[in-house]
């Protein structure tokens, strides 16, 4: 039976997704924060140094190139590579991975900027490749609606291939000549060399097209997995597909999201979570659930399970407006738990990742268990409150994982590529 | 004419890369130059704003974010052009830089970039030229004004993080169509500082003076005194600076500081593209030794204040609000069947019976 990679080669990957004051919407209400705290360098420097103290692989930044209502939760107030540069300036080993959409960027400009930033950070940069499905974004770029899913993924594939060709050309000195469906250019980057050759690529997008792109080009995958059996299935799917495309299983790391609320006892963790949730209007979680179901969740009976006919509505992959990957795993999770709608609202986390509310021991058990049973190569951790829960995670959870022999006790390398064990793409093949 | 004589530094190519590299000798030389107290601002990535645009290129915003602590009082401008770079993305990066430097950030822009392939903008299909740059600057400024900083209240009593009534879409309809708002609150200094690197004074001066805080003339260019008076009268908040190449071998680096005064300009921007450690070191030595190197910039908390630039803004009150009505609005209405809300319920998952 295939399972997790042998422990001791790479080890467990732990990234932390830096989500402003915290993953929970009310996180700013339970900490002593200044209204403009998220806009200060000091806030981000502290998070970076704490993550590095905890020997985490990298910090991660999502992106949303559009306004989002800062009530109840302010999020994504900075362009992510700018704040990634701030984190890198305050650290020496920590990786920095940031998201940029292939739908609303230009491949030459992005390749040039990311190569420059990679060299500046000493080879610690990663790019999380996404396409944009949020309807809030297109109007900022003069477009009435986002391209449909098949178009977005064709553009993404061509975009990434072109960026990689440009990065390879910077190393070999050969100009890139590209005439494709979406892009036409002939040129060459002039950028300083990076100790890791070129940025690491992550991919986030759990649709079939997203998984195909991941298997082909990604060094790491930010998956959304709400159930372990689903996670193992997708783990094998992507790894097998990568091998079929000429890569090795260990070349693509599967890193699902995991949202944590940590307490020194289970009761304390539950109380902290309940306190966070009661400060936020119910409409927020209802809105998130409505989004994934495609119906107004407030019309459902709160004390009964989600009606089967709502779950059975098929999603047209070309036009489903949010994440197909999330929808798939959410349906798996609903089938496993058979909760009332009220229970679903409390426990599904609402915001795109599995929720775990518990003690450091319970959290370490969960992380180690998924890792050893072949459901993940690591996790993209989301924390209820920043900086408080990052400090707790570093001080309480990391030592448990170290003691169990699955997580490093020191950084053995300085580049993100060396840390992940990701091979450099062969310039002869790419260009 | 303003009293302050501005001294700016334009670092491009190898010089920009080296200065931003942690622990570098070039960085230390810049810090030493900064300690003379004379430096108004540093612009990074300026190789792309004029001439052949050759590198090597760093990421100007990233480099400024990384290097700004070298000269804590100065301003930091990141170079940007509209070539293959959409103004929504440029606006976000610039305002992030501005916040991360505590209100000392901005952009140095030019119409073209000879180092990037092609000059047709992929978003508008238009040729990159000063007219397109004017539209870009208007978009940038509108976006920078779309979310007022003082809307952030973090009021725990009401659960309101920001008072959203004054956050506005921009609905810009020029060559660029941009809805807005920006997802970044506005600058402590009102707007980031904007410097326009002029390539062709004959063609661009009016547009540059109208759009920018700082108009930077190419090295060796001169502007007729009457023309300059006209421009100043029309745009009293704008400052006019001249580029000057600072080579490592310059026997008298301070000579460059005199030229703008002779032309009734407001200061000089010294341009360095390589051997930064030497060039900046010599300049630092010369400034430290000089008894009269001109008036020093005011000690100030923002770049705009340091350079004596007026605060400016754009009134967007006639544009549509981004969040209609109540600050906590925009969420679906909750029915009466939710007494206590979903958070009041605990399921068997919490009792520990989790099925994998």
XYZ file of C-alpha atoms in Angstrom:
787
model
C 0.000 0.000 0.000
C 1.381 3.357 -0.925
C 1.608 5.905 1.853
C 3.493 8.927 3.066
C 7.044 9.526 1.898
C 9.673 7.961 4.184
C 10.086 10.058 7.275
C 13.570 11.435 7.610
C 14.081 12.431 3.987
C 12.060 15.606 3.833
C 9.976 15.433 7.004
C 6.677 17.085 7.727
C 6.076 20.382 5.912
C 4.502 23.123 8.004
C 3.577 26.410 6.390
C 1.539 29.098 8.110
C -1.096 31.080 6.222
C -0.845 34.637 7.530
C -4.392 35.931 7.597
C -4.251 39.329 9.199
C -5.409 39.319 12.792
C -6.487 35.689 12.515
C -8.452 33.115 10.590
C -11.513 33.651 12.782
C -13.458 36.810 11.867
C -13.606 38.040 15.467
C -9.884 37.574 16.078
C -9.302 41.333 16.219
C -11.966 41.662 18.922
C -10.250 39.337 21.388
C -6.755 40.764 21.075
C -5.349 44.158 21.906
C -4.988 45.551 18.402
C -4.685 49.023 16.964
C -7.097 49.706 14.100
C -4.171 50.144 11.713
C -2.109 47.320 13.208
C -2.273 45.289 10.000
C -0.723 48.193 8.120
C 2.469 48.322 10.194
C 5.758 46.686 9.378
C 6.176 45.701 13.025
C 3.130 43.413 12.928
C 4.447 41.412 9.982
C 8.037 41.352 11.200
C 6.850 39.817 14.474
C 4.894 37.102 12.668
C 7.866 36.303 10.435
C 10.294 36.046 13.337
C 7.891 33.884 15.324
C 7.381 31.518 12.385
C 11.146 31.285 11.931
C 11.654 30.641 15.639
C 9.257 27.718 15.185
C 11.348 26.407 12.266
C 8.345 26.482 9.959
C 9.000 25.834 6.284
C 7.383 29.008 4.995
C 4.744 31.640 5.474
C 1.971 31.809 2.942
C -0.154 34.654 1.614
C -3.396 34.257 -0.283
C -4.567 37.034 -2.581
C -7.748 38.751 -3.645
C -7.195 41.641 -6.069
C -10.432 43.338 -5.156
C -12.045 45.081 -2.236
C -13.602 42.881 0.431
C -15.804 44.178 3.219
C -13.489 44.546 6.232
C -16.487 43.819 8.473
C -16.483 41.564 10.353
C -12.945 40.570 9.304
C -10.275 42.691 7.582
C -8.189 40.501 5.302
C -5.621 40.830 2.564
C -4.982 44.544 2.995
C -1.566 44.334 1.323
C -0.439 43.116 -2.066
C 1.053 39.792 -0.979
C 4.536 39.950 -2.521
C 5.159 43.326 -0.895
C 4.404 41.952 2.550
C 6.326 38.756 1.680
C 9.348 41.000 1.062
C 8.877 42.506 4.524
C 8.786 39.036 6.108
C 11.897 38.033 4.179
C 13.722 41.157 5.344
C 13.110 40.173 8.982
C 14.220 36.541 8.605
C 17.075 34.493 7.197
C 15.760 30.959 6.598
C 11.987 31.136 6.462
C 10.411 30.623 3.048
C 7.883 33.132 1.731
C 5.142 31.922 -0.608
C 2.664 34.379 -2.085
C -0.255 34.111 -4.466
C -0.627 35.778 -7.834
C -3.347 35.087 -10.342
C -2.554 33.998 -13.870
C -5.840 35.586 -14.929
C -4.904 39.145 -13.963
C -1.159 39.426 -14.371
C 1.242 39.492 -17.326
C 3.743 36.610 -17.568
C 6.774 38.731 -18.483
C 6.211 41.296 -15.744
C 5.461 38.622 -13.135
C 8.452 36.492 -14.156
C 10.720 39.538 -13.934
C 9.391 40.717 -10.576
C 9.398 37.296 -8.927
C 12.891 36.443 -10.153
C 14.158 39.733 -8.740
C 12.449 39.110 -5.427
C 13.716 35.518 -5.302
C 17.306 36.744 -5.672
C 16.700 39.454 -3.065
C 15.449 36.909 -0.492
C 18.401 34.590 -1.107
C 16.294 31.928 -2.831
C 13.356 31.695 -0.402
C 10.473 32.665 -2.671
C 7.500 30.615 -3.780
C 4.652 31.541 -6.108
C 1.228 30.073 -5.470
C -0.393 29.787 -8.897
C -4.133 30.428 -8.990
C -6.819 31.421 -11.427
C -9.436 33.993 -10.463
C -13.078 32.965 -10.134
C -14.325 35.695 -7.785
C -16.742 37.995 -9.623
C -15.511 40.945 -7.554
C -12.208 41.025 -9.420
C -12.949 41.281 -13.124
C -14.232 44.868 -12.968
C -10.887 46.054 -11.629
C -9.240 44.916 -14.850
C -11.753 46.276 -17.319
C -13.419 42.924 -17.912
C -17.139 42.275 -17.466
C -16.717 38.758 -16.157
C -13.906 36.355 -15.457
C -13.112 33.856 -18.214
C -14.806 30.481 -17.743
C -12.965 27.677 -15.987
C -11.606 25.853 -19.057
C -10.301 29.142 -20.480
C -8.756 30.160 -17.167
C -6.865 26.896 -16.890
C -5.644 26.973 -20.496
C -4.355 30.484 -19.813
C -2.801 29.346 -16.529
C -0.967 26.470 -18.188
C 0.429 28.685 -20.931
C 1.264 31.422 -18.406
C 3.268 29.096 -16.161
C 5.105 27.480 -19.080
C 6.063 30.920 -20.378
C 7.225 32.139 -16.959
C 9.353 29.033 -16.533
C 10.799 29.485 -20.038
C 11.739 33.063 -19.147
C 13.326 31.973 -15.878
C 15.291 29.275 -17.700
C 16.333 31.816 -20.320
C 17.680 34.092 -17.590
C 19.984 31.256 -16.558
C 21.039 30.097 -20.011
C 21.112 33.492 -21.731
C 18.768 32.200 -24.460
C 15.888 34.496 -25.464
C 12.353 33.163 -25.289
C 10.171 33.210 -28.375
C 6.552 32.457 -27.564
C 3.450 32.684 -29.705
C 0.524 30.998 -28.022
C -3.241 31.228 -27.568
C -3.001 33.948 -24.956
C 0.492 35.434 -25.130
C 2.915 36.610 -27.789
C 6.370 37.713 -26.854
C 10.018 37.526 -27.698
C 12.364 38.587 -24.953
C 14.753 37.786 -22.202
C 14.844 38.602 -18.516
C 17.859 40.370 -17.079
C 17.768 39.446 -13.416
C 20.359 38.526 -10.804
C 20.861 34.796 -10.156
C 19.073 33.150 -7.267
C 20.658 30.513 -5.020
C 17.639 28.317 -5.692
C 17.651 28.854 -9.447
C 14.080 30.096 -9.696
C 11.043 30.407 -7.418
C 9.219 27.344 -6.130
C 5.737 26.802 -7.554
C 2.692 25.990 -5.485
C -0.709 25.416 -6.961
C -4.070 25.861 -5.303
C -7.113 24.685 -7.141
C -8.828 21.393 -6.499
C -10.864 21.043 -9.677
C -9.811 18.334 -12.139
C -8.102 20.983 -14.260
C -6.360 22.319 -11.160
C -5.098 18.881 -10.151
C -3.831 18.274 -13.678
C -1.877 21.540 -13.580
C -0.525 20.624 -10.152
C 0.607 17.200 -11.282
C 2.370 18.759 -14.236
C 4.127 21.790 -12.749
C 3.699 22.203 -8.994
C 6.361 21.662 -6.357
C 3.636 21.921 -3.740
C -0.142 21.787 -3.694
C -2.333 23.763 -1.295
C -5.223 21.391 -1.175
C -8.530 21.728 0.613
C -9.340 18.459 2.339
C -12.070 18.185 4.937
C -11.922 14.374 5.242
C -8.929 12.082 5.592
C -10.231 9.481 3.150
C -10.726 12.179 0.523
C -7.273 13.540 1.242
C -5.621 10.124 0.763
C -7.520 9.593 -2.472
C -6.475 12.948 -3.908
C -2.917 12.510 -2.621
C -2.552 9.307 -4.639
C -4.343 10.821 -7.628
C -1.958 13.764 -7.917
C 1.169 11.722 -7.185
C 0.211 9.035 -9.718
C -0.524 11.662 -12.323
C 2.821 13.369 -11.643
C 4.616 10.055 -12.213
C 2.646 9.501 -15.423
C 3.900 12.899 -16.578
C 7.508 11.938 -15.987
C 8.072 13.250 -12.458
C 8.759 11.511 -9.153
C 6.204 11.143 -6.351
C 8.300 13.210 -3.959
C 8.596 16.063 -6.458
C 5.107 17.321 -5.644
C 4.289 17.931 -1.970
C 0.621 17.750 -0.937
C -0.079 20.374 1.726
C -3.751 20.713 2.730
C -5.054 23.573 4.818
C -5.778 23.095 8.519
C -7.458 25.723 10.707
C -6.660 25.531 14.385
C -8.099 26.927 17.587
C -5.795 25.902 20.435
C -6.532 25.649 24.157
C -4.646 24.088 27.028
C -7.707 21.910 27.618
C -10.475 20.833 25.255
C -12.956 22.867 27.278
C -10.783 25.928 27.020
C -10.393 25.508 23.258
C -14.155 25.108 22.783
C -14.845 28.134 24.951
C -12.359 30.222 23.005
C -13.946 29.157 19.724
C -17.492 29.843 20.959
C -16.411 33.248 22.210
C -14.912 34.075 18.842
C -17.990 32.948 16.955
C -20.607 34.680 19.105
C -19.000 38.024 18.338
C -19.704 37.685 14.651
C -23.130 37.964 13.039
C -24.577 34.570 12.066
C -25.055 35.940 8.600
C -21.317 35.625 7.962
C -21.147 31.832 8.288
C -24.530 31.543 6.578
C -23.189 33.526 3.669
C -20.182 31.237 3.350
C -22.376 28.139 3.451
C -24.771 29.662 0.943
C -21.834 30.230 -1.360
C -20.733 26.635 -1.431
C -24.264 25.192 -1.628
C -25.553 27.588 -4.224
C -28.720 28.250 -2.177
C -29.539 30.734 0.566
C -28.678 28.685 3.643
C -30.904 30.804 5.905
C -33.928 29.247 4.186
C -32.943 25.779 5.427
C -34.253 24.229 8.611
C -31.388 24.743 11.082
C -32.124 21.590 13.071
C -32.194 19.146 10.170
C -29.417 17.987 7.850
C -28.913 19.778 4.562
C -31.607 18.407 2.236
C -30.312 15.847 -0.209
C -31.824 17.672 -3.176
C -29.675 20.704 -2.331
C -26.540 18.563 -2.213
C -27.508 16.769 -5.381
C -27.584 19.873 -7.499
C -24.859 19.226 -10.002
C -22.275 21.880 -10.526
C -21.399 22.743 -14.101
C -17.601 22.815 -14.001
C -17.460 25.587 -16.567
C -19.710 27.960 -14.656
C -19.643 26.998 -10.951
C -18.726 30.303 -9.418
C -16.454 29.293 -6.560
C -13.943 26.556 -5.860
C -14.837 23.155 -7.309
C -12.231 21.520 -5.133
C -13.799 22.924 -2.001
C -17.261 21.882 -3.110
C -16.119 18.292 -3.626
C -14.470 17.929 -0.240
C -17.321 19.723 1.490
C -19.798 17.207 0.098
C -17.588 14.342 1.332
C -17.521 15.915 4.763
C -21.305 16.405 4.852
C -21.833 12.743 3.972
C -19.507 11.672 6.797
C -21.033 13.843 9.499
C -24.742 14.067 8.792
C -24.953 17.161 10.996
C -27.837 19.525 11.253
C -27.369 22.757 9.340
C -26.633 24.471 12.649
C -23.918 21.917 13.357
C -22.467 22.297 9.892
C -22.255 26.029 10.395
C -20.327 25.634 13.603
C -17.930 23.006 12.396
C -17.205 23.417 8.723
C -15.045 26.388 9.424
C -16.753 28.386 6.724
C -13.651 29.648 5.130
C -12.171 26.904 3.055
C -10.220 24.617 5.384
C -10.708 21.776 7.852
C -11.271 23.039 11.393
C -9.693 21.470 14.441
C -10.470 22.824 17.885
C -8.383 21.259 20.646
C -5.288 20.916 22.753
C -1.714 20.845 21.432
C -1.663 17.068 21.951
C -4.825 16.498 20.000
C -3.551 18.736 17.218
C -0.175 16.994 17.085
C -1.972 13.618 16.972
C -4.056 14.771 14.050
C -1.151 16.250 12.092
C 1.133 13.273 12.704
C -1.673 10.841 11.910
C -2.546 12.286 8.514
C 1.155 12.520 7.673
C 2.014 8.935 8.616
C -1.130 7.510 6.987
C -0.360 9.122 3.633
C -3.014 11.798 3.555
C -0.604 14.739 3.464
C 3.062 15.693 3.226
C 2.367 18.594 5.556
C -0.105 21.351 6.278
C -0.825 24.960 5.520
C -1.750 26.000 9.048
C -4.363 28.642 9.702
C -4.628 30.028 13.209
C -7.536 31.600 15.004
C -5.613 34.626 16.241
C -2.406 36.317 15.155
C 0.035 36.729 16.742
C -1.259 34.893 19.829
C -1.979 31.489 18.299
C 1.201 31.447 16.210
C 3.190 31.885 19.404
C 1.217 29.069 21.039
C 1.643 26.814 18.005
C 5.399 27.411 17.950
C 5.780 27.007 21.713
C 3.403 24.092 22.297
C 2.683 22.125 19.121
C 6.021 22.210 17.295
C 7.938 20.640 20.231
C 5.476 17.724 20.296
C 6.031 17.094 16.596
C 9.779 17.317 17.078
C 9.604 14.785 19.921
C 7.636 12.433 17.693
C 10.425 12.577 15.133
C 8.430 14.058 12.292
C 9.563 17.694 12.348
C 13.005 19.297 12.153
C 14.971 20.602 15.134
C 16.941 23.072 13.043
C 17.066 24.433 9.512
C 19.577 22.410 7.497
C 19.306 24.617 4.424
C 18.609 28.223 3.472
C 16.659 27.960 0.232
C 13.019 26.927 -0.002
C 13.848 24.602 -2.889
C 16.376 22.681 -0.791
C 13.917 22.537 2.106
C 11.194 20.984 -0.048
C 13.614 18.837 -2.008
C 12.174 20.165 -5.261
C 14.284 19.549 -8.360
C 15.101 22.528 -10.557
C 13.311 22.329 -13.893
C 15.713 21.398 -16.674
C 16.199 24.509 -18.835
C 16.771 22.357 -21.900
C 13.350 20.799 -21.471
C 11.400 23.930 -20.559
C 12.779 26.418 -23.077
C 10.048 78.823 -4.829
C 10.270 76.389 -1.946
C 13.215 76.690 0.414
C 14.037 73.039 0.543
C 16.489 71.857 -2.066
C 15.693 68.249 -2.722
C 18.376 65.646 -3.014
C 17.180 62.362 -4.429
C 19.010 59.212 -5.387
C 18.070 57.068 -8.387
C 19.487 53.563 -8.130
C 19.113 51.279 -11.094
C 20.487 47.989 -12.311
C 23.357 46.558 -10.290
C 23.282 49.494 -7.852
C 19.669 48.782 -6.868
C 20.332 45.055 -6.537
C 23.427 45.612 -4.390
C 21.989 48.235 -2.067
C 18.989 46.032 -1.230
C 21.077 42.899 -0.641
C 21.208 42.268 3.102
C 24.611 42.988 4.657
C 26.097 44.458 1.479
C 28.846 47.078 1.330
C 26.647 49.120 -1.019
C 23.891 49.084 1.601
C 26.306 50.273 4.243
C 27.483 53.086 1.974
C 23.866 54.149 1.459
C 23.280 54.116 5.204
C 26.339 56.313 5.683
C 25.043 58.706 3.052
C 21.706 58.706 4.832
C 23.293 59.680 8.131
C 24.414 62.978 6.630
C 20.744 63.904 6.864
C 20.691 65.325 3.351
C 18.920 62.589 1.473
C 15.289 63.284 0.646
C 14.433 60.066 -1.157
C 15.797 56.947 -2.814
C 14.219 55.626 -6.019
C 14.914 51.969 -6.817
C 14.755 50.207 -10.180
C 15.189 53.385 -12.195
C 17.082 51.603 -14.990
C 13.699 50.883 -16.539
C 12.528 54.497 -16.602
C 14.904 55.830 -19.242
C 17.373 54.710 -21.864
C 17.871 51.085 -22.877
C 16.385 49.823 -19.643
C 19.065 47.210 -19.084
C 19.453 45.534 -15.732
C 20.030 43.397 -13.843
C 16.594 44.106 -12.411
C 15.374 43.678 -8.896
C 11.765 43.946 -7.721
C 11.584 47.677 -6.907
C 8.841 47.433 -4.276
C 10.426 44.391 -2.637
C 13.826 46.034 -2.654
C 12.465 49.239 -1.114
C 10.610 47.258 1.552
C 13.831 45.399 2.327
C 16.189 48.397 2.239
C 14.237 51.244 3.766
C 15.682 50.768 7.241
C 19.087 51.781 5.818
C 17.924 55.396 5.704
C 15.046 55.691 8.188
C 14.147 59.304 7.481
C 14.143 59.228 3.700
C 11.434 58.417 1.232
C 11.380 55.310 -0.923
C 10.078 55.314 -4.468
C 9.652 52.134 -6.479
C 10.020 52.367 -10.258
C 7.002 51.320 -12.329
C 5.789 51.672 -15.890
C 2.458 50.729 -17.449
C 4.205 48.276 -19.757
C 2.595 44.893 -18.975
C 1.727 46.103 -15.479
C -1.917 46.910 -14.776
C -2.533 50.021 -12.633
C -4.721 48.081 -10.161
C -1.732 45.872 -9.358
C 0.698 48.814 -9.336
C -1.564 50.775 -6.992
C -1.671 47.913 -4.486
C 2.079 47.412 -4.429
C 2.801 51.117 -4.065
C 0.399 51.611 -1.183
C 1.753 48.512 0.579
C 5.258 49.996 0.288
C 3.974 53.290 1.611
C 2.412 51.701 4.709
C 5.378 49.435 5.364
C 7.682 52.469 5.373
C 5.375 54.351 7.723
C 4.102 56.829 5.135
C 7.328 57.389 3.240
C 6.613 55.536 0.043
C 5.755 56.272 -3.545
C 6.369 55.538 -7.177
C 8.752 56.708 -9.868
C 6.966 56.262 -13.177
C 7.722 56.605 -16.857
C 5.674 56.054 -19.981
C 7.791 53.322 -21.532
C 10.131 50.486 -20.635
C 12.660 49.557 -23.287
C 13.637 46.433 -21.376
C 10.241 44.740 -21.632
C 9.077 43.238 -24.924
C 6.542 45.197 -26.929
C 4.882 48.484 -26.092
C 1.229 47.592 -26.519
C -0.566 47.383 -23.202
C -2.238 43.931 -22.946
C -5.247 45.291 -21.031
C -6.254 48.243 -23.195
C -4.600 47.360 -26.488
C -3.144 50.866 -26.452
C 0.428 51.858 -27.131
C 2.369 52.792 -23.993
C 2.885 56.538 -24.218
C 2.570 59.663 -22.018
C -1.191 59.849 -22.601
C -1.642 56.305 -21.342
C 0.614 57.090 -18.374
C -1.604 60.063 -17.531
C -4.601 57.737 -17.389
C -2.605 55.274 -15.277
C -1.742 58.021 -12.791
C -5.367 59.063 -12.526
C -6.365 55.455 -11.803
C -3.590 55.124 -9.208
C -4.631 58.292 -7.410
C -8.334 57.453 -7.437
C -7.618 53.991 -6.065
C -5.329 55.465 -3.401
C -8.230 57.622 -2.261
C -10.945 54.970 -2.408
C -10.626 53.626 1.167
C -10.022 56.409 3.725
C -7.580 55.398 6.429
C -9.620 56.994 9.186
C -12.496 54.612 8.474
C -10.617 52.003 10.552
C -12.081 52.077 14.050
C -11.776 48.519 15.478
C -14.751 49.128 17.762
C -15.145 46.059 19.985
C -18.378 47.289 21.518
C -20.208 47.147 18.205
C -18.046 44.621 16.342
C -17.418 47.181 13.630
C -13.867 47.098 12.311
C -14.251 49.830 9.729
C -16.873 52.456 9.063
C -17.471 51.645 5.449
C -19.748 54.550 4.442
C -16.895 56.511 2.822
C -15.302 53.626 0.949
C -16.012 54.244 -2.721
C -15.823 52.507 -6.037
C -13.903 54.643 -8.500
C -15.654 53.484 -11.706
C -12.826 54.902 -13.785
C -13.693 54.925 -17.471
C -10.660 55.996 -19.462
C -8.462 53.864 -21.616
C -8.401 51.787 -18.399
C -11.736 50.717 -16.962
C -11.338 50.124 -13.256
C -14.161 49.581 -10.767
C -12.283 49.747 -7.468
C -12.117 50.206 -4.565
C -8.614 49.180 -3.623
C -8.378 46.649 -0.822
C -5.777 48.791 0.974
C -6.692 51.783 3.163
C -5.221 55.132 2.184
C -1.808 56.444 3.097
C -0.833 58.251 6.288
C 0.459 60.960 3.978
C -2.780 61.222 2.040
C -1.345 59.656 -1.101
C 1.995 58.041 -1.872
C 4.390 60.462 -3.551
C 4.477 60.230 -7.308
C 7.530 61.148 -9.408
C 7.279 61.245 -13.213
C 10.508 60.535 -15.061
C 10.307 62.660 -18.197
C 11.858 61.158 -21.343
C 10.917 63.914 -23.793
C 10.367 67.328 -22.154
C 8.883 68.717 -25.363
C 6.099 66.145 -25.315
C 5.540 65.283 -21.667
C 6.055 68.282 -19.417
C 2.434 69.413 -19.199
C 1.146 65.921 -18.510
C 3.887 65.261 -15.961
C 3.401 68.556 -14.121
C -0.335 67.992 -13.935
C -0.114 64.427 -12.710
C 2.926 64.201 -10.482
C 4.299 65.571 -7.220
C 7.834 65.453 -8.631
C 8.806 65.997 -12.270
C 12.245 64.561 -12.964
C 13.960 65.946 -16.054
C 16.505 63.900 -17.972
C 20.196 64.560 -17.388
C 21.409 67.556 -19.356
C 17.920 68.798 -20.207
C 17.043 72.402 -19.564
C 13.697 74.118 -19.390
C 13.126 77.641 -20.580
C 12.617 79.941 -17.578
C 9.321 81.304 -18.851
C 7.966 77.829 -19.488
C 8.942 76.768 -15.994
C 7.152 79.786 -14.499
C 4.024 78.866 -16.477
C 4.127 75.298 -15.255
C 4.646 76.350 -11.649
C 1.752 78.764 -11.823
C -0.526 76.080 -13.196
C 0.691 73.397 -10.761
C 1.936 75.122 -7.606
C 2.346 71.865 -5.694
C 4.706 70.289 -8.210
C 8.477 70.206 -7.777
C 10.940 70.057 -10.682
C 14.145 68.091 -10.304
C 17.025 67.279 -12.673
C 18.772 63.942 -13.058
C 22.534 63.882 -12.920
C 24.769 60.873 -13.400
C 26.932 60.205 -10.378
C 29.881 58.167 -11.498
C 32.198 56.492 -9.025
C 35.067 58.550 -10.354
C 33.448 61.968 -9.907
C 36.111 64.198 -8.402
C 33.559 66.568 -6.943
C 30.223 64.869 -6.350
C 28.834 68.038 -4.827
C 29.178 69.972 -8.082
C 26.045 68.209 -9.280
C 24.046 69.821 -6.484
C 24.661 73.325 -7.849
C 23.326 72.837 -11.364
C 19.599 72.797 -10.539
C 19.843 76.024 -8.549
C 21.271 77.734 -11.601
C 18.209 76.645 -13.554
C 15.714 77.606 -10.854
C 14.837 73.986 -10.330
C 14.014 72.512 -6.959
C 16.746 69.931 -6.587
C 18.706 67.125 -8.148
C 18.382 63.359 -8.430
C 21.748 61.631 -8.550
C 21.697 58.543 -10.717
C 23.854 55.475 -9.990
C 23.720 52.180 -11.857
C 26.868 50.382 -10.767
C 29.787 50.581 -8.314
C 27.300 51.869 -5.793
C 29.600 51.314 -2.844
C 32.200 53.673 -4.314
C 29.824 56.316 -5.686
C 27.689 56.520 -2.565
C 30.686 56.365 -0.277
C 32.372 59.307 -1.989
C 29.157 61.299 -1.912
C 28.722 60.568 1.780
C 32.307 61.728 2.426
C 31.785 64.906 0.424
C 28.502 65.780 2.119
C 29.883 65.096 5.570
C 32.829 67.387 4.891
C 30.921 70.212 3.227
C 30.017 73.158 5.437
C 27.400 74.456 3.058
C 25.723 71.686 1.109
C 22.407 73.439 0.915
C 19.420 73.305 3.239
C 18.706 69.931 4.783
C 15.285 68.330 4.437
C 12.956 68.959 7.353
C 12.815 66.282 9.969
C 9.372 64.869 9.262
C 7.283 61.764 9.651
C 6.095 61.381 6.074
C 7.871 61.767 2.749
C 5.391 64.344 1.588
C 6.152 66.473 4.606
C 9.909 65.957 4.326
C 9.949 67.216 0.769
C 7.555 70.061 1.474
C 4.919 68.638 -0.850
C 1.301 69.560 -0.290
C -1.105 66.903 0.850
C -3.406 66.106 -2.028
C -6.434 63.939 -2.524
C -9.289 63.236 -4.886
C -12.889 63.722 -3.819
C -14.751 60.516 -4.605
C -17.921 61.367 -2.670
C -20.015 61.361 -5.830
C -18.973 57.799 -6.727
C -20.990 54.766 -5.621
C -20.333 53.445 -2.114
C -18.591 50.094 -2.024
C -20.690 48.844 0.906
C -24.220 50.241 0.822
C -25.829 51.124 4.143
C -24.845 49.734 7.527
C -21.171 48.816 8.090
C -22.219 45.264 8.899
C -24.510 45.072 5.904
C -23.813 43.144 2.753
C -24.526 39.851 4.488
C -27.675 37.791 3.807
C -30.551 38.447 6.200
C -30.864 35.923 9.000
C -34.264 34.357 9.519
C -36.019 34.200 12.890
C -35.325 30.481 13.178
C -31.834 31.046 14.505
C -32.248 31.981 18.174
C -28.848 31.814 19.750
C -27.275 31.379 16.375
C -25.249 28.485 14.988
C -22.430 29.094 17.436
C -24.638 28.008 20.316
C -24.650 24.431 19.108
C -22.018 21.824 19.748
C -22.059 18.560 17.855
C -20.646 15.177 18.541
C -17.487 16.221 16.742
C -16.621 18.315 19.750
C -17.200 15.313 22.014
C -14.303 13.682 20.193
C -16.075 11.197 17.994
C -14.485 12.193 14.734
C -14.725 9.741 11.932
C -11.809 10.046 9.533
